[in-house]
Amino acid sequence: MQRKSLWGSYIALPPRTRMLLGLGGMAFATFGMFASDYIEQQRPASSSETEEMQQLSPVVVVDHVDKSS
């Protein structure tokens, strides 16, 4: 017997099971977004954490041409 790939195993599942897996993944992602927003409201970032994040990923304008001139 030949081993199936992950995609082949997924396709072999009944359509209802694939649908439930997809819906479960979407529900898990939605819950995670709401939970992270709730946690962020309960414990906002301190000023040192904010500065650290700005140092790790600064916002840089790469190509900016002033349109007024």
Short mmCIF file of N, CA and C in Angstrom, two decimals:
data_model
loop_
_atom_site.label_atom_id
_atom_site.label_comp_id
_atom_site.label_asym_id
_atom_site.label_seq_id
_atom_site.Cartn_x
_atom_site.Cartn_y
_atom_site.Cartn_z
N MET A 1 0.84 -1.19 0.00
CA MET A 1 0.00 0.00 0.00
C MET A 1 0.88 1.24 0.00
N GLN A 2 0.55 2.17 -0.85
CA GLN A 2 1.31 3.41 -0.94
C GLN A 2 0.78 4.40 0.09
N ARG A 3 1.70 5.10 0.73
CA ARG A 3 1.30 6.11 1.72
C ARG A 3 0.74 7.33 1.00
N LYS A 4 -0.32 7.91 1.58
CA LYS A 4 -0.94 9.09 1.00
C LYS A 4 -0.23 10.34 1.52
N SER A 5 -0.26 11.37 0.69
CA SER A 5 0.24 12.66 1.15
C SER A 5 -0.81 13.28 2.08
N LEU A 6 -0.45 14.35 2.71
CA LEU A 6 -1.39 15.02 3.59
C LEU A 6 -2.62 15.48 2.81
N TRP A 7 -2.38 16.03 1.61
CA TRP A 7 -3.49 16.47 0.77
C TRP A 7 -4.36 15.30 0.35
N GLY A 8 -3.74 14.18 0.00
CA GLY A 8 -4.50 13.00 -0.38
C GLY A 8 -5.35 12.47 0.76
N SER A 9 -4.80 12.50 1.97
CA SER A 9 -5.56 12.07 3.14
C SER A 9 -6.73 13.01 3.40
N TYR A 10 -6.49 14.31 3.22
CA TYR A 10 -7.56 15.29 3.42
C TYR A 10 -8.68 15.09 2.40
N ILE A 11 -8.32 14.90 1.16
CA ILE A 11 -9.31 14.69 0.10
C ILE A 11 -10.10 13.40 0.33
N ALA A 12 -9.48 12.40 0.95
CA ALA A 12 -10.16 11.13 1.20
C ALA A 12 -11.23 11.25 2.29
N LEU A 13 -11.19 12.32 3.08
CA LEU A 13 -12.20 12.51 4.12
C LEU A 13 -13.55 12.83 3.48
N PRO A 14 -14.62 12.46 4.14
CA PRO A 14 -15.95 12.82 3.61
C PRO A 14 -16.12 14.35 3.57
N PRO A 15 -16.90 14.86 2.63
CA PRO A 15 -17.08 16.32 2.51
C PRO A 15 -17.58 16.97 3.81
N ARG A 16 -18.46 16.30 4.53
CA ARG A 16 -18.96 16.87 5.78
C ARG A 16 -17.83 17.05 6.79
N THR A 17 -16.94 16.08 6.88
CA THR A 17 -15.82 16.17 7.81
C THR A 17 -14.88 17.31 7.41
N ARG A 18 -14.62 17.45 6.11
CA ARG A 18 -13.76 18.55 5.64
C ARG A 18 -14.39 19.90 5.96
N MET A 19 -15.72 19.98 5.80
CA MET A 19 -16.42 21.23 6.10
C MET A 19 -16.31 21.54 7.59
N LEU A 20 -16.49 20.54 8.44
CA LEU A 20 -16.41 20.75 9.88
C LEU A 20 -14.99 21.13 10.30
N LEU A 21 -13.99 20.56 9.66
CA LEU A 21 -12.61 20.95 9.95
C LEU A 21 -12.37 22.41 9.58
N GLY A 22 -12.86 22.83 8.44
CA GLY A 22 -12.72 24.21 8.01
C GLY A 22 -13.43 25.17 8.94
N LEU A 23 -14.66 24.84 9.31
CA LEU A 23 -15.42 25.69 10.22
C LEU A 23 -14.76 25.74 11.59
N GLY A 24 -14.24 24.61 12.03
CA GLY A 24 -13.54 24.59 13.32
C GLY A 24 -12.30 25.47 13.30
N GLY A 25 -11.56 25.43 12.21
CA GLY A 25 -10.38 26.29 12.08
C GLY A 25 -10.74 27.77 12.08
N MET A 26 -11.82 28.11 11.38
CA MET A 26 -12.26 29.51 11.35
C MET A 26 -12.75 29.96 12.72
N ALA A 27 -13.46 29.07 13.43
CA ALA A 27 -13.93 29.41 14.78
C ALA A 27 -12.75 29.60 15.72
N PHE A 28 -11.74 28.75 15.61
CA PHE A 28 -10.55 28.86 16.46
C PHE A 28 -9.82 30.19 16.19
N ALA A 29 -9.69 30.56 14.92
CA ALA A 29 -9.02 31.81 14.57
C ALA A 29 -9.81 33.02 15.06
N THR A 30 -11.13 32.97 14.91
CA THR A 30 -11.98 34.07 15.38
C THR A 30 -11.88 34.22 16.89
N PHE A 31 -11.93 33.11 17.60
CA PHE A 31 -11.79 33.14 19.06
C PHE A 31 -10.44 33.74 19.45
N GLY A 32 -9.39 33.36 18.75
CA GLY A 32 -8.05 33.88 19.05
C GLY A 32 -7.96 35.38 18.85
N MET A 33 -8.60 35.90 17.79
CA MET A 33 -8.58 37.35 17.56
C MET A 33 -9.32 38.09 18.67
N PHE A 34 -10.50 37.59 19.06
CA PHE A 34 -11.25 38.24 20.13
C PHE A 34 -10.52 38.13 21.46
N ALA A 35 -9.92 36.98 21.73
CA ALA A 35 -9.20 36.80 22.99
C ALA A 35 -7.99 37.72 23.06
N SER A 36 -7.25 37.87 21.97
CA SER A 36 -6.08 38.75 21.99
C SER A 36 -6.48 40.20 22.16
N ASP A 37 -7.59 40.62 21.54
CA ASP A 37 -8.08 41.98 21.75
C ASP A 37 -8.49 42.20 23.20
N TYR A 38 -9.17 41.23 23.79
CA TYR A 38 -9.60 41.33 25.19
C TYR A 38 -8.39 41.42 26.12
N ILE A 39 -7.41 40.58 25.90
CA ILE A 39 -6.21 40.59 26.74
C ILE A 39 -5.46 41.90 26.59
N GLU A 40 -5.40 42.42 25.37
CA GLU A 40 -4.72 43.69 25.13
C GLU A 40 -5.43 44.84 25.85
N GLN A 41 -6.76 44.79 25.94
CA GLN A 41 -7.50 45.82 26.66
C GLN A 41 -7.28 45.69 28.17
N GLN A 42 -7.18 44.47 28.65
CA GLN A 42 -6.99 44.25 30.08
C GLN A 42 -5.58 44.60 30.53
N ARG A 43 -4.60 44.38 29.68
CA ARG A 43 -3.20 44.65 30.02
C ARG A 43 -2.54 45.38 28.85
N PRO A 44 -2.70 46.71 28.80
CA PRO A 44 -2.08 47.45 27.70
C PRO A 44 -0.56 47.43 27.81
N ALA A 45 0.10 47.63 26.69
CA ALA A 45 1.56 47.62 26.66
C ALA A 45 2.11 48.80 27.44
N SER A 46 3.17 48.54 28.21
CA SER A 46 3.82 49.62 28.95
C SER A 46 4.65 50.46 27.97
N SER A 47 5.13 51.59 28.44
CA SER A 47 5.90 52.47 27.56
C SER A 47 7.21 51.80 27.14
N SER A 48 7.83 51.00 28.03
CA SER A 48 9.07 50.32 27.66
C SER A 48 8.81 49.24 26.61
N GLU A 49 7.68 48.54 26.72
CA GLU A 49 7.33 47.54 25.72
C GLU A 49 7.04 48.20 24.37
N THR A 50 6.37 49.35 24.40
CA THR A 50 6.07 50.07 23.17
C THR A 50 7.35 50.53 22.49
N GLU A 51 8.30 51.07 23.27
CA GLU A 51 9.58 51.50 22.71
C GLU A 51 10.35 50.33 22.13
N GLU A 52 10.32 49.20 22.82
CA GLU A 52 11.03 48.01 22.35
C GLU A 52 10.45 47.53 21.01
N MET A 53 9.12 47.54 20.89
CA MET A 53 8.50 47.12 19.64
C MET A 53 8.83 48.09 18.50
N GLN A 54 8.90 49.38 18.80
CA GLN A 54 9.24 50.36 17.77
C GLN A 54 10.69 50.17 17.31
N GLN A 55 11.57 49.77 18.22
CA GLN A 55 12.96 49.52 17.84
C GLN A 55 13.08 48.26 17.00
N LEU A 56 12.27 47.25 17.30
CA LEU A 56 12.33 45.99 16.56
C LEU A 56 11.75 46.13 15.16
N SER A 57 10.70 46.91 15.01
CA SER A 57 10.08 47.07 13.69
C SER A 57 9.71 48.53 13.47
N PRO A 58 10.70 49.36 13.15
CA PRO A 58 10.39 50.77 12.94
C PRO A 58 9.62 50.99 11.64
N VAL A 59 8.83 52.04 11.62
CA VAL A 59 8.11 52.41 10.41
C VAL A 59 9.03 53.33 9.61
N VAL A 60 9.37 52.91 8.41
CA VAL A 60 10.30 53.66 7.58
C VAL A 60 9.63 53.94 6.24
N VAL A 61 9.66 55.20 5.83
CA VAL A 61 9.15 55.57 4.52
C VAL A 61 10.30 55.40 3.53
N VAL A 62 10.15 54.51 2.59
CA VAL A 62 11.23 54.18 1.67
C VAL A 62 11.28 55.15 0.50
N ASP A 63 10.13 55.41 -0.11
CA ASP A 63 10.11 56.24 -1.31
C ASP A 63 9.01 57.27 -1.14
N HIS A 64 9.39 58.48 -0.78
CA HIS A 64 8.39 59.53 -0.57
C HIS A 64 8.79 60.76 -1.35
N VAL A 65 7.91 61.18 -2.22
CA VAL A 65 8.13 62.39 -3.01
C VAL A 65 7.01 63.36 -2.65
N ASP A 66 7.40 64.55 -2.22
CA ASP A 66 6.42 65.56 -1.87
C ASP A 66 5.69 66.01 -3.14
N LYS A 67 4.37 65.89 -3.16
CA LYS A 67 3.60 66.19 -4.37
C LYS A 67 3.38 67.69 -4.56
N SER A 68 3.63 68.49 -3.54
CA SER A 68 3.38 69.92 -3.66
C SER A 68 4.46 70.63 -4.46
N SER A 69 5.65 70.03 -4.63
CA SER A 69 6.71 70.72 -5.36
C SER A 69 6.88 70.23 -6.77
#
